[in-house]
Coordinates of C-alpha atoms in Angstrom, one line a residue:
M1 CA 0.0 0.0 0.0
S2 CA 1.4 3.4 -1.0
V3 CA 0.7 6.2 1.4
V4 CA 2.1 9.8 1.6
E5 CA 1.8 11.5 5.0
G6 CA 2.9 14.9 6.1
H7 CA 2.1 17.9 8.2
A8 CA 1.5 21.5 7.5
R9 CA 1.2 24.6 9.7
C10 CA -2.1 26.5 9.2
R11 CA -4.2 29.0 10.8
I12 CA -7.9 28.8 11.7
V13 CA -9.3 32.2 10.5
T14 CA -12.0 33.6 12.8
D15 CA -13.7 36.9 13.4
S16 CA -13.6 36.3 17.2
P17 CA -11.8 38.9 19.4
E18 CA -9.0 36.3 20.0
G19 CA -8.2 36.3 16.3
S20 CA -6.9 33.4 14.3
R21 CA -4.8 30.7 15.9
A22 CA -2.0 28.5 14.5
I23 CA -2.4 24.8 14.4
R24 CA -0.7 21.8 12.7
A25 CA -2.7 19.7 10.3
A26 CA -1.9 16.1 9.4
L27 CA -2.1 15.4 5.7
R28 CA -2.6 11.9 4.2
Y29 CA -2.9 10.5 0.7
D30 CA -3.6 6.9 0.1
V31 CA -3.1 5.7 -3.5
A32 CA -5.4 2.7 -2.9
G33 CA -8.3 5.0 -1.9
D34 CA -11.5 5.2 -4.0
A35 CA -10.6 8.6 -5.4
P36 CA -7.5 10.7 -5.5
A37 CA -8.2 12.7 -2.2
V38 CA -6.2 14.1 0.6
R39 CA -7.3 13.7 4.2
I40 CA -6.7 16.7 6.3
A41 CA -6.9 16.1 10.1
F42 CA -6.9 18.8 12.7
P43 CA -6.4 18.7 16.4
G44 CA -9.6 17.8 18.3
G45 CA -10.6 15.1 15.9
H46 CA -11.8 17.3 13.0
E47 CA -11.1 15.8 9.6
W48 CA -12.0 16.6 6.1
T49 CA -11.3 14.9 2.8
C50 CA -10.5 17.1 -0.2
P51 CA -10.0 16.0 -3.8
R52 CA -6.3 16.3 -4.6
E53 CA -7.0 18.0 -7.9
L54 CA -9.1 20.7 -6.1
L55 CA -6.1 21.6 -3.9
E56 CA -3.9 21.8 -7.0
R57 CA -6.4 23.9 -9.0
G58 CA -7.1 26.1 -6.0
S59 CA -3.5 27.0 -5.6
R60 CA -3.8 28.9 -8.9
S61 CA -7.3 30.3 -8.9
P62 CA -10.5 30.0 -6.9
A63 CA -12.0 26.5 -7.1
R64 CA -15.0 24.7 -5.5
H65 CA -16.1 21.1 -5.1
G66 CA -19.3 20.6 -3.1
E67 CA -18.9 22.1 0.4
I68 CA -15.2 22.9 -0.1
Q69 CA -13.9 26.2 -1.6
V70 CA -10.2 26.7 -2.2
W71 CA -8.3 29.8 -3.4
P72 CA -4.9 31.4 -3.4
C73 CA -4.3 34.3 -1.0
G74 CA -1.3 36.0 -2.7
R75 CA 1.6 33.8 -3.7
A76 CA 2.3 32.3 -0.3
Q77 CA -1.1 31.3 1.2
L78 CA -3.9 28.9 0.3
V79 CA -7.3 29.3 1.9
L80 CA -9.7 26.3 2.4
E81 CA -13.3 27.0 3.3
F82 CA -15.3 24.1 4.6
H83 CA -19.1 24.5 4.7
E84 CA -21.1 22.4 7.1
A85 CA -24.6 22.5 8.5
D86 CA -23.4 24.2 11.7
G87 CA -21.2 26.8 10.0
V88 CA -18.2 27.6 8.0
T89 CA -14.5 26.8 8.9
V90 CA -11.8 28.8 7.2
I91 CA -8.2 27.5 7.2
Q92 CA -5.2 29.3 5.8
F93 CA -2.2 27.2 4.8
D94 CA 1.3 28.3 3.9
M95 CA 1.3 27.1 0.3
G96 CA 4.8 25.8 0.1
P97 CA 4.5 22.8 2.4
L98 CA 1.1 21.9 0.9
I99 CA 2.4 22.1 -2.7
R100 CA 5.4 19.9 -1.8
F101 CA 3.0 17.4 -0.2
L102 CA 0.9 17.3 -3.4
Q103 CA 4.1 16.8 -5.5
R104 CA 5.0 13.8 -3.3
T105 CA 1.5 12.3 -4.0
Y106 CA 2.2 12.4 -7.8
A107 CA 5.6 10.8 -7.3
I108 CA 4.4 7.6 -5.5
Q109 CA 4.4 4.4 -7.4
V110 CA 1.2 2.7 -8.6
G111 CA 1.8 -0.7 -10.0
G112 CA 5.3 0.2 -11.0
S113 CA 4.7 3.6 -12.6
A114 CA 4.4 7.1 -11.2
T115 CA 1.0 8.7 -10.7
P116 CA 0.6 11.1 -13.6
A117 CA 0.8 14.8 -12.7
P118 CA -1.7 17.2 -14.1
A119 CA -1.2 17.8 -17.8
G120 CA 0.1 21.1 -19.0
T121 CA 1.6 24.0 -17.1
S122 CA 0.8 24.6 -13.5
H123 CA 1.5 27.5 -11.2
T124 CA 3.4 27.0 -8.0
P125 CA 4.5 29.6 -5.4
A126 CA 8.0 31.1 -5.5
G127 CA 10.5 29.0 -3.6
T128 CA 9.0 25.6 -4.4
V129 CA 10.3 23.1 -6.9
S130 CA 8.1 21.5 -9.6
P131 CA 7.9 17.8 -10.1
S132 CA 10.3 18.3 -13.0
G133 CA 12.6 20.4 -10.9
T134 CA 12.2 23.7 -12.9
V135 CA 10.5 26.9 -11.8
S136 CA 10.5 30.1 -13.9
P137 CA 10.9 33.5 -12.3
S138 CA 7.1 34.0 -12.6
G139 CA 6.5 30.8 -10.6
T140 CA 5.2 28.9 -13.6
V141 CA 6.3 25.3 -13.7
S142 CA 7.3 23.9 -17.1
P143 CA 6.9 20.2 -17.6
S144 CA 10.3 18.5 -18.3
G145 CA 11.1 18.1 -21.9
V146 CA 9.2 21.2 -23.0

Protein backbone atom coordinates (compact mmCIF):
# COMPACT_ATOMS: atom_id res chain seq x y z
CA MET A 1 0.00 0.00 0.00
CA SER A 2 1.42 3.40 -1.02
CA VAL A 3 0.67 6.23 1.38
CA VAL A 4 2.06 9.76 1.59
CA GLU A 5 1.82 11.49 4.95
CA GLY A 6 2.92 14.91 6.07
CA HIS A 7 2.13 17.89 8.24
CA ALA A 8 1.51 21.53 7.48
CA ARG A 9 1.14 24.58 9.65
CA CYS A 10 -2.04 26.49 9.16
CA ARG A 11 -4.24 29.06 10.85
CA ILE A 12 -7.91 28.85 11.73
CA VAL A 13 -9.29 32.17 10.54
CA THR A 14 -12.01 33.58 12.77
CA ASP A 15 -13.76 36.85 13.44
CA SER A 16 -13.59 36.31 17.21
CA PRO A 17 -11.79 38.87 19.40
CA GLU A 18 -9.01 36.32 19.98
CA GLY A 19 -8.24 36.34 16.26
CA SER A 20 -6.86 33.43 14.31
CA ARG A 21 -4.80 30.67 15.88
CA ALA A 22 -2.01 28.53 14.50
CA ILE A 23 -2.44 24.75 14.38
CA ARG A 24 -0.71 21.80 12.76
CA ALA A 25 -2.68 19.71 10.28
CA ALA A 26 -1.89 16.10 9.39
CA LEU A 27 -2.05 15.36 5.65
CA ARG A 28 -2.57 11.86 4.24
CA TYR A 29 -2.91 10.55 0.70
CA ASP A 30 -3.58 6.85 0.09
CA VAL A 31 -3.12 5.75 -3.51
CA ALA A 32 -5.37 2.73 -2.87
CA GLY A 33 -8.30 5.00 -1.91
CA ASP A 34 -11.46 5.20 -3.99
CA ALA A 35 -10.61 8.63 -5.40
CA PRO A 36 -7.46 10.74 -5.44
CA ALA A 37 -8.16 12.65 -2.24
CA VAL A 38 -6.18 14.16 0.62
CA ARG A 39 -7.34 13.67 4.19
CA ILE A 40 -6.71 16.73 6.33
CA ALA A 41 -6.89 16.08 10.08
CA PHE A 42 -6.91 18.85 12.65
CA PRO A 43 -6.42 18.74 16.42
CA GLY A 44 -9.57 17.80 18.30
CA GLY A 45 -10.60 15.08 15.86
CA HIS A 46 -11.83 17.28 13.02
CA GLU A 47 -11.06 15.78 9.62
CA TRP A 48 -11.99 16.62 6.05
CA THR A 49 -11.32 14.86 2.79
CA CYS A 50 -10.52 17.10 -0.15
CA PRO A 51 -9.97 16.05 -3.77
CA ARG A 52 -6.26 16.29 -4.57
CA GLU A 53 -7.04 17.98 -7.88
CA LEU A 54 -9.10 20.65 -6.08
CA LEU A 55 -6.12 21.59 -3.90
CA GLU A 56 -3.88 21.78 -6.97
CA ARG A 57 -6.41 23.87 -8.95
CA GLY A 58 -7.14 26.08 -5.96
CA SER A 59 -3.45 26.96 -5.64
CA ARG A 60 -3.78 28.86 -8.95
CA SER A 61 -7.32 30.28 -8.90
CA PRO A 62 -10.54 29.96 -6.90
CA ALA A 63 -12.05 26.48 -7.13
CA ARG A 64 -14.99 24.70 -5.53
CA HIS A 65 -16.10 21.11 -5.06
CA GLY A 66 -19.30 20.56 -3.10
CA GLU A 67 -18.92 22.09 0.34
CA ILE A 68 -15.21 22.94 -0.07
CA GLN A 69 -13.88 26.15 -1.59
CA VAL A 70 -10.15 26.73 -2.19
CA TRP A 71 -8.33 29.82 -3.40
CA PRO A 72 -4.85 31.35 -3.37
CA CYS A 73 -4.26 34.28 -1.04
CA GLY A 74 -1.31 35.98 -2.68
CA ARG A 75 1.57 33.75 -3.76
CA ALA A 76 2.31 32.24 -0.35
CA GLN A 77 -1.04 31.30 1.18
CA LEU A 78 -3.88 28.92 0.31
CA VAL A 79 -7.32 29.28 1.88
CA LEU A 80 -9.68 26.33 2.38
CA GLU A 81 -13.27 27.01 3.33
CA PHE A 82 -15.32 24.07 4.59
CA HIS A 83 -19.11 24.52 4.66
CA GLU A 84 -21.09 22.39 7.12
CA ALA A 85 -24.63 22.47 8.52
CA ASP A 86 -23.42 24.19 11.71
CA GLY A 87 -21.25 26.82 10.03
CA VAL A 88 -18.16 27.56 7.98
CA THR A 89 -14.55 26.80 8.89
CA VAL A 90 -11.80 28.80 7.17
CA ILE A 91 -8.22 27.50 7.24
CA GLN A 92 -5.22 29.36 5.80
CA PHE A 93 -2.21 27.23 4.84
CA ASP A 94 1.29 28.25 3.90
CA MET A 95 1.26 27.13 0.29
CA GLY A 96 4.84 25.82 0.07
CA PRO A 97 4.48 22.78 2.38
CA LEU A 98 1.08 21.93 0.91
CA ILE A 99 2.38 22.07 -2.68
CA ARG A 100 5.40 19.94 -1.74
CA PHE A 101 3.05 17.39 -0.18
CA LEU A 102 0.93 17.31 -3.36
CA GLN A 103 4.06 16.84 -5.46
CA ARG A 104 4.98 13.82 -3.33
CA THR A 105 1.53 12.33 -4.00
CA TYR A 106 2.18 12.46 -7.75
CA ALA A 107 5.58 10.80 -7.28
CA ILE A 108 4.37 7.65 -5.49
CA GLN A 109 4.42 4.41 -7.39
CA VAL A 110 1.22 2.74 -8.58
CA GLY A 111 1.79 -0.72 -10.02
CA GLY A 112 5.35 0.17 -11.01
CA SER A 113 4.67 3.57 -12.59
CA ALA A 114 4.43 7.07 -11.22
CA THR A 115 1.03 8.66 -10.72
CA PRO A 116 0.57 11.11 -13.60
CA ALA A 117 0.84 14.77 -12.66
CA PRO A 118 -1.72 17.21 -14.05
CA ALA A 119 -1.24 17.83 -17.76
CA GLY A 120 0.07 21.13 -19.02
CA THR A 121 1.60 23.97 -17.14
CA SER A 122 0.79 24.61 -13.50
CA HIS A 123 1.45 27.51 -11.17
CA THR A 124 3.42 27.01 -8.01
CA PRO A 125 4.49 29.60 -5.44
CA ALA A 126 7.97 31.07 -5.45
CA GLY A 127 10.52 28.97 -3.63
CA THR A 128 8.98 25.59 -4.40
CA VAL A 129 10.26 23.04 -6.85
CA SER A 130 8.13 21.54 -9.58
CA PRO A 131 7.92 17.77 -10.13
CA SER A 132 10.30 18.29 -13.06
CA GLY A 133 12.59 20.45 -10.95
CA THR A 134 12.17 23.70 -12.92
CA VAL A 135 10.50 26.91 -11.82
CA SER A 136 10.49 30.07 -13.92
CA PRO A 137 10.90 33.48 -12.25
CA SER A 138 7.12 34.02 -12.59
CA GLY A 139 6.46 30.84 -10.63
CA THR A 140 5.18 28.94 -13.64
CA VAL A 141 6.29 25.35 -13.74
CA SER A 142 7.34 23.93 -17.08
CA PRO A 143 6.94 20.18 -17.57
CA SER A 144 10.26 18.46 -18.29
CA GLY A 145 11.05 18.04 -21.93
CA VAL A 146 9.20 21.19 -23.02
